[in-house]
DNA sequence: GGATGATGTTGACAGCGTCAACATTGCGCG
DNA sequence: CGCGCAATGTTGACGCTGTCAACATCATCC
């Protein structure tokens, strides 16, 4: 490896940061997790990276591009999570596990999930986001078709996504607890919802 | 009626507007429909109401309070839509009609729907929003229980909402069309998803 | 070793939400 | 009837933001 070909990180005192893009993303991720996408500001992440307020514009055309990059990383994480799912004994169990995995992701990184699937970003403007979400959908479609639904199981696949997505949203939404007498058991809700879906799919 | 007890609308030239709150809401709704909640700015709605930039603060403590009012109005509209649903022959058909009605609402007023069910507002801060959404949920719960699910059909009700909500989101999301070979038939998707849910509920 | 492109800085601009101080008006009470 | 008060609207300011243009510094390659 040629170490001189990629500049190492410089400590304070040097004019060029060297790994600014990474530093910006790290700061942005922190702000996102802490206060939602509104809390991610160009000037603030520059401050956290100990860099001038306009430096981020050497790496991102504008704030939206930065957020899109954050979301794209989130999609990669989600895809990796699906890829790392243990081999399931039956297609049914696999679908349940995917749903649980999706909702777990949303619960662990709620603000990132909101950024990825919310209305903040116009995904049509960011091809990387399209590709990433396409991958996830293809994965889901394969699982649904393994259940015995004849390909292309378009509507059924979308219904499955809608189901998991809706459950994730309800689980995240604190509003829910206010509606219920007892606190919500998220795992049980995911499980039950997935089974309703599976039974509904089978008895056609 | 004592007409002098409520000031009438004054035309241009008078110091007091008279119906500023309504005018602000109208302008805000227009901006919302046109460009999403980000496009709703205090100064801009003031401009559209032909009033100074700080006048809205006599009616709303801050921007979020204004948005919350918009959302509350949206919830009322949605509740009215549910209330106006024709009497269904069976509980099953009623559930399908509610789902279709929900998705129709989202399609007709996408930005309002996003505001109501998105992450823009912290609903716990606005009791009116809680009450309104509580009403919708109670309505749904009654319908689910009419299907024969023993009360309180908490998980099943939430699953139903999750389903409809997820479908609405997918239908709104332009990203979907990019995933599919043919354009999405929203009505067919809603119908199919609702039936999957109903069949899954029955075969328990 | 000097030109060149990449990267970071400085300073500016317009726009925003919000507040305080002030102006104007309508309404109720003496 | 008239006065004073509360409601409503205006003006001007503050600090913040995203973004751009002009300039500075550095690494790299002929």
XYZ file of C-alpha atoms (C1' of nucleotides) in Angstrom:
468
model
C 0.000 0.000 0.000
C 1.152 3.499 -0.758
C 0.516 5.434 2.400
C 1.396 8.738 0.812
C -1.362 8.349 -1.719
C -4.049 8.962 0.874
C -3.360 11.743 3.321
C -3.400 10.793 6.972
C -5.398 12.643 9.563
C -3.664 15.788 10.782
C -3.905 16.979 14.333
C -4.848 20.515 15.276
C -2.617 23.186 13.838
C -2.561 21.967 10.271
C -4.449 23.837 7.604
C -6.030 20.772 6.032
C -8.056 18.422 8.113
C -7.383 15.347 6.044
C -10.422 13.297 6.971
C -13.009 15.991 7.075
C -15.703 14.056 5.286
C -15.627 11.317 7.902
C -15.547 13.850 10.707
C -18.514 15.692 9.244
C -20.499 12.504 8.926
C -19.685 11.515 12.484
C -20.780 14.874 13.840
C -23.900 14.816 11.694
C -24.825 11.331 12.858
C -24.444 12.438 16.440
C -26.652 15.472 15.938
C -29.194 13.404 14.039
C -29.463 10.800 16.769
C -29.755 13.502 19.375
C -32.299 15.846 17.901
C -33.579 14.633 14.563
C -32.692 15.912 11.124
C -33.579 19.480 12.060
C -30.673 19.452 14.480
C -28.214 18.689 11.689
C -26.868 22.050 10.581
C -23.964 22.785 8.304
C -22.454 25.323 10.664
C -22.882 23.129 13.693
C -21.175 20.086 12.197
C -18.385 22.371 11.005
C -17.997 23.594 14.571
C -17.851 20.032 15.879
C -15.217 19.141 13.318
C -13.211 22.216 14.403
C -13.349 23.668 10.960
C -14.669 26.866 9.437
C -18.363 27.234 8.728
C -18.032 26.894 4.972
C -15.624 23.977 4.865
C -18.391 21.351 4.581
C -19.281 22.816 1.190
C -16.063 21.367 -0.211
C -17.567 17.924 0.430
C -21.305 18.442 0.100
C -23.071 20.715 -2.309
C -25.687 21.570 0.275
C -27.342 20.408 3.450
C -29.659 18.021 1.661
C -26.741 16.217 0.047
C -25.263 15.675 3.487
C -28.525 14.275 4.815
C -28.832 12.052 1.774
C -25.402 10.624 2.510
C -26.446 9.927 6.087
C -29.556 8.162 4.844
C -27.589 6.135 2.323
C -25.315 4.902 5.091
C -28.428 3.980 7.028
C -29.700 1.904 4.119
C -26.396 0.085 3.970
C -26.671 -0.697 7.659
C -30.188 -1.994 7.194
C -29.181 -4.145 4.246
C -26.281 -5.550 6.266
C -28.681 -6.381 9.048
C -30.888 -8.317 6.671
C -27.876 -10.059 5.177
C -26.723 -11.080 8.629
C -30.013 -12.680 9.557
C -29.536 -16.342 10.538
C -30.810 -18.873 8.048
C -34.430 -19.496 8.858
C -35.999 -22.943 9.034
C -39.062 -21.900 7.063
C -39.948 -18.963 4.800
C -42.591 -17.969 7.315
C -40.061 -17.635 10.098
C -37.775 -15.710 7.801
C -40.476 -13.152 7.078
C -41.178 -12.746 10.761
C -37.488 -12.280 11.418
C -37.181 -9.681 8.708
C -40.089 -7.757 10.156
C -38.615 -7.935 13.632
C -35.244 -6.866 12.299
C -36.777 -3.900 10.522
C -38.630 -2.743 13.597
C -35.566 -3.280 15.780
C -33.571 -1.064 13.478
C -36.200 1.630 13.745
C -36.209 1.374 17.524
C -32.440 1.472 17.861
C -31.904 4.390 15.505
C -35.252 6.138 15.390
C -34.021 9.430 13.999
C -31.989 7.758 11.311
C -34.971 5.618 10.413
C -37.158 8.708 10.201
C -34.640 10.328 7.907
C -34.489 7.261 5.675
C -38.216 6.722 5.379
C -39.592 10.134 6.213
C -40.536 12.980 3.950
C -37.472 15.068 4.709
C -35.600 13.935 1.639
C -36.756 13.797 -1.913
C -35.378 10.394 -2.747
C -35.850 10.765 -6.462
C -33.015 13.309 -6.355
C -30.550 10.884 -4.813
C -30.010 7.742 -6.885
C -27.959 6.073 -4.164
C -31.020 6.055 -1.936
C -33.110 4.514 -4.676
C -30.622 1.733 -5.260
C -30.325 0.951 -1.572
C -34.058 0.742 -0.981
C -34.446 -1.271 -4.176
C -32.121 -3.865 -2.717
C -34.178 -4.149 0.434
C -37.347 -4.564 -1.549
C -35.831 -7.290 -3.736
C -34.814 -9.172 -0.621
C -38.330 -8.936 0.747
C -39.866 -9.973 -2.546
C -37.751 -13.118 -2.662
C -38.906 -14.033 0.818
C -42.548 -13.506 -0.032
C -42.245 -15.592 -3.173
C -40.599 -18.355 -1.133
C -43.855 -18.506 0.785
C -45.506 -19.899 -2.303
C -46.883 -16.697 -3.781
C -46.415 -16.810 -7.544
C -43.915 -14.300 -8.883
C -43.974 -11.381 -9.264
C -45.617 -11.061 -5.873
C -45.758 -7.312 -6.244
C -48.823 -6.458 -4.229
C -48.071 -8.980 -1.555
C -44.523 -7.727 -1.226
C -45.669 -4.148 -0.939
C -48.298 -5.171 1.563
C -45.613 -6.870 3.632
C -43.493 -3.750 3.580
C -46.468 -1.589 4.409
C -47.204 -3.817 7.355
C -43.711 -3.735 8.790
C -43.389 -0.035 8.103
C -46.656 0.810 9.763
C -45.807 -1.246 12.805
C -42.425 0.437 13.089
C -44.062 3.823 12.934
C -46.596 2.989 15.586
C -43.950 1.532 17.841
C -41.811 4.652 17.522
C -44.639 7.025 18.028
C -44.944 7.914 21.650
C -48.471 8.911 20.885
C -49.332 5.258 21.074
C -48.689 4.861 24.748
C -51.162 7.602 25.443
C -53.833 5.614 23.642
C -53.317 2.475 25.618
C -54.036 1.523 29.154
C -50.859 -0.500 29.451
C -47.549 0.305 27.791
C -47.185 -1.253 24.383
C -45.360 -4.526 23.992
C -43.602 -3.847 20.719
C -42.263 -7.343 20.193
C -45.669 -8.885 20.725
C -47.234 -6.418 18.307
C -44.689 -7.202 15.615
C -45.160 -10.901 16.125
C -48.927 -10.739 16.022
C -49.017 -8.420 13.029
C -46.646 -10.662 11.098
C -48.768 -13.698 11.810
C -51.927 -11.972 10.739
C -50.198 -11.139 7.493
C -48.915 -14.667 6.971
C -52.257 -16.287 7.668
C -53.961 -13.821 5.378
C -51.503 -14.624 2.647
C -51.960 -18.345 2.934
C -55.761 -18.515 2.936
C -56.325 -17.077 -0.487
C -77.196 37.864 17.027
C -75.212 40.868 18.118
C -73.152 41.722 15.110
C -71.074 44.232 16.989
C -69.873 41.570 19.398
C -67.690 39.979 16.759
C -65.765 42.343 14.540
C -66.351 41.968 10.871
C -63.578 41.683 8.345
C -62.091 45.036 7.460
C -60.879 45.847 4.019
C -57.454 47.256 3.320
C -56.685 50.503 5.069
C -57.834 49.546 8.530
C -55.332 48.938 11.271
C -56.898 45.752 12.556
C -57.466 42.858 10.229
C -60.422 41.374 12.060
C -60.155 37.798 10.885
C -56.456 37.377 10.879
C -56.431 33.924 12.412
C -58.548 32.554 9.602
C -56.487 34.340 7.000
C -53.268 32.972 8.494
C -54.627 29.457 8.479
C -55.774 29.800 4.894
C -52.371 31.042 3.780
C -50.613 28.355 5.783
C -52.784 25.622 4.310
C -51.987 26.866 0.846
C -48.262 26.892 1.502
C -48.441 23.486 3.119
C -50.248 21.930 0.191
C -47.818 23.516 -2.196
C -44.470 22.785 -0.636
C -44.795 20.779 2.551
C -44.452 21.972 6.107
C -41.028 23.480 5.402
C -42.709 25.972 3.112
C -44.920 27.243 5.918
C -43.108 30.251 7.335
C -44.355 32.824 9.771
C -43.164 35.721 7.682
C -44.546 34.304 4.470
C -48.045 33.717 5.794
C -47.964 37.212 7.265
C -47.093 38.541 3.821
C -49.959 36.614 2.244
C -52.366 37.973 4.817
C -51.091 41.499 4.055
C -49.980 42.018 7.585
C -46.682 42.745 9.292
C -44.187 39.981 9.897
C -44.808 39.756 13.635
C -48.581 39.915 13.598
C -49.026 36.108 13.577
C -47.482 36.010 17.046
C -50.633 37.607 18.432
C -52.428 34.398 17.470
C -49.770 31.710 17.716
C -46.981 31.457 20.228
C -44.625 30.091 17.609
C -44.415 28.323 14.296
C -44.985 24.919 15.803
C -48.248 26.028 17.383
C -49.433 27.139 13.954
C -48.513 23.806 12.406
C -50.229 21.994 15.253
C -53.404 23.925 14.532
C -53.176 22.961 10.879
C -52.743 19.323 11.857
C -55.656 19.466 14.284
C -57.888 20.755 11.513
C -56.671 17.872 9.400
C -57.659 15.385 12.073
C -61.110 16.904 12.196
C -61.423 16.506 8.459
C -60.339 12.898 8.686
C -62.782 12.175 11.501
C -65.559 13.804 9.504
C -64.670 11.615 6.566
C -64.960 8.505 8.689
C -68.222 9.728 10.164
C -69.612 10.316 6.699
C -68.850 6.809 5.530
C -71.997 5.050 4.282
C -73.349 2.328 6.509
C -71.611 -0.883 5.516
C -73.407 -4.175 5.002
C -70.779 -6.125 6.926
C -67.997 -5.246 9.375
C -65.511 -6.546 6.843
C -66.690 -4.139 4.195
C -66.635 -1.337 6.730
C -62.989 -1.987 7.528
C -62.091 -2.020 3.856
C -63.965 1.238 3.374
C -62.150 2.844 6.304
C -58.817 1.805 4.886
C -59.712 3.143 1.482
C -60.961 6.357 3.023
C -57.735 6.777 4.966
C -55.580 6.247 1.916
C -57.775 8.526 -0.173
C -57.311 11.260 2.368
C -53.565 10.820 2.206
C -53.625 10.959 -1.572
C -55.816 14.030 -1.755
C -53.907 16.021 0.838
C -50.501 14.418 0.971
C -48.675 17.263 2.669
C -51.356 17.655 5.293
C -51.278 13.928 5.909
C -47.511 14.030 6.267
C -47.819 16.818 8.780
C -50.437 14.919 10.755
C -48.634 11.608 10.874
C -45.060 12.648 10.276
C -42.306 13.422 12.693
C -42.464 17.177 12.222
C -44.627 17.741 15.256
C -44.176 16.441 18.731
C -47.741 15.421 19.358
C -47.307 14.978 23.060
C -46.975 18.774 23.280
C -50.334 19.403 21.653
C -53.264 17.780 23.491
C -55.698 18.638 20.722
C -53.791 16.354 18.390
C -53.858 13.535 20.904
C -57.601 13.811 21.376
C -58.238 13.878 17.663
C -56.137 10.819 16.913
C -57.619 9.046 19.911
C -61.025 9.464 18.344
C -59.891 7.917 15.101
C -58.376 4.974 16.931
C -61.557 4.371 18.952
C -63.528 4.305 15.735
C -61.182 1.765 14.263
C -61.208 -0.357 17.399
C -64.983 -0.570 17.358
C -64.880 -1.752 13.766
C -62.289 -4.414 14.522
C -64.262 -5.672 17.482
C -67.374 -5.847 15.321
C -65.451 -8.387 13.264
C -65.684 -10.764 16.184
C -62.364 -10.055 17.831
C -62.893 -10.055 21.604
C -62.466 -6.637 23.230
C -60.107 -4.984 23.821
C -58.725 -5.841 20.407
C -55.661 -3.738 21.053
C -53.057 -5.479 18.980
C -55.412 -6.206 16.154
C -56.553 -2.588 16.064
C -53.000 -1.333 16.013
C -52.126 -3.853 13.336
C -55.014 -2.564 11.255
C -53.820 1.006 11.628
C -50.277 -0.011 10.854
C -51.489 -1.702 7.720
C -53.474 1.238 6.436
C -50.758 3.663 7.420
C -48.044 1.703 5.712
C -50.070 1.372 2.546
C -50.767 5.099 2.545
C -47.080 5.833 2.882
C -46.123 3.512 0.067
C -48.784 4.926 -2.181
C -47.623 8.475 -1.540
C -44.001 7.683 -1.995
C -42.977 8.291 -5.563
C -40.046 6.034 -4.876
C -42.422 3.154 -5.358
C -43.004 3.717 -9.003
C -39.293 3.432 -9.583
C -39.334 -0.027 -8.052
C -42.062 -1.354 -10.230
C -42.260 -2.215 -13.859
C -45.772 -0.904 -14.196
C -47.200 2.102 -12.326
C -48.791 1.189 -9.053
C -52.523 0.647 -8.853
C -53.172 2.198 -5.469
C -56.789 1.101 -5.164
C -55.901 -2.480 -5.948
C -53.107 -2.439 -3.408
C -55.369 -1.107 -0.684
C -58.007 -3.660 -1.499
C -55.596 -6.571 -1.525
C -53.820 -5.480 1.636
C -57.115 -5.093 3.479
C -58.204 -8.554 2.437
C -54.964 -10.102 3.526
C -55.475 -8.481 6.884
C -59.079 -9.617 7.187
C -58.327 -13.198 6.235
C -55.413 -13.261 8.649
C -57.650 -11.998 11.396
C -60.317 -14.578 10.786
C -58.163 -17.695 10.642
C -56.759 -17.507 14.140
C 10.669 23.348 -8.649
C 6.843 25.661 -10.202
C 1.983 25.239 -11.906
C -2.376 23.300 -10.728
C -6.237 21.383 -8.514
C -8.062 20.123 -4.046
C -9.143 21.669 0.311
C -9.944 25.091 4.083
C -10.891 30.240 5.586
C -12.943 34.709 5.693
C -16.465 37.742 4.995
C -20.672 38.817 3.170
C -25.738 38.417 1.939
C -30.534 37.394 2.440
C -33.835 35.025 4.897
C -35.722 33.077 8.978
C -38.074 32.830 13.942
C -38.638 35.451 17.775
C -38.885 39.221 21.104
C -39.545 44.032 23.042
C -41.361 48.534 22.518
C -44.719 51.126 20.581
C -49.313 52.358 17.954
C -54.048 51.811 17.209
C -58.429 50.164 17.950
C -62.769 48.267 20.003
C -65.295 47.442 24.212
C -66.945 47.677 28.917
C -67.545 50.317 32.972
C -68.304 54.473 35.580
C -70.898 60.017 27.167
C -66.130 59.379 27.813
C -62.199 57.061 29.803
C -59.111 53.347 30.363
C -57.866 48.759 29.477
C -57.114 44.699 26.830
C -56.647 43.000 22.311
C -54.525 43.382 18.115
C -51.135 45.106 14.663
C -46.410 47.515 13.565
C -41.560 48.526 13.720
C -37.067 47.449 14.525
C -33.746 44.601 16.314
C -31.050 40.227 17.478
C -28.891 35.956 16.514
C -29.162 32.186 13.872
C -29.061 29.717 9.431
C -27.627 28.128 4.421
C -25.006 29.562 0.764
C -21.728 31.965 -2.264
C -17.431 34.462 -3.861
C -12.766 35.639 -3.065
C -8.750 34.347 -1.020
C -5.114 31.152 1.409
C -2.740 26.966 1.904
C -1.296 22.545 0.791
C -0.167 18.115 -1.876
C 0.953 16.318 -6.140
C 2.659 15.749 -10.799
C 5.191 17.250 -15.027
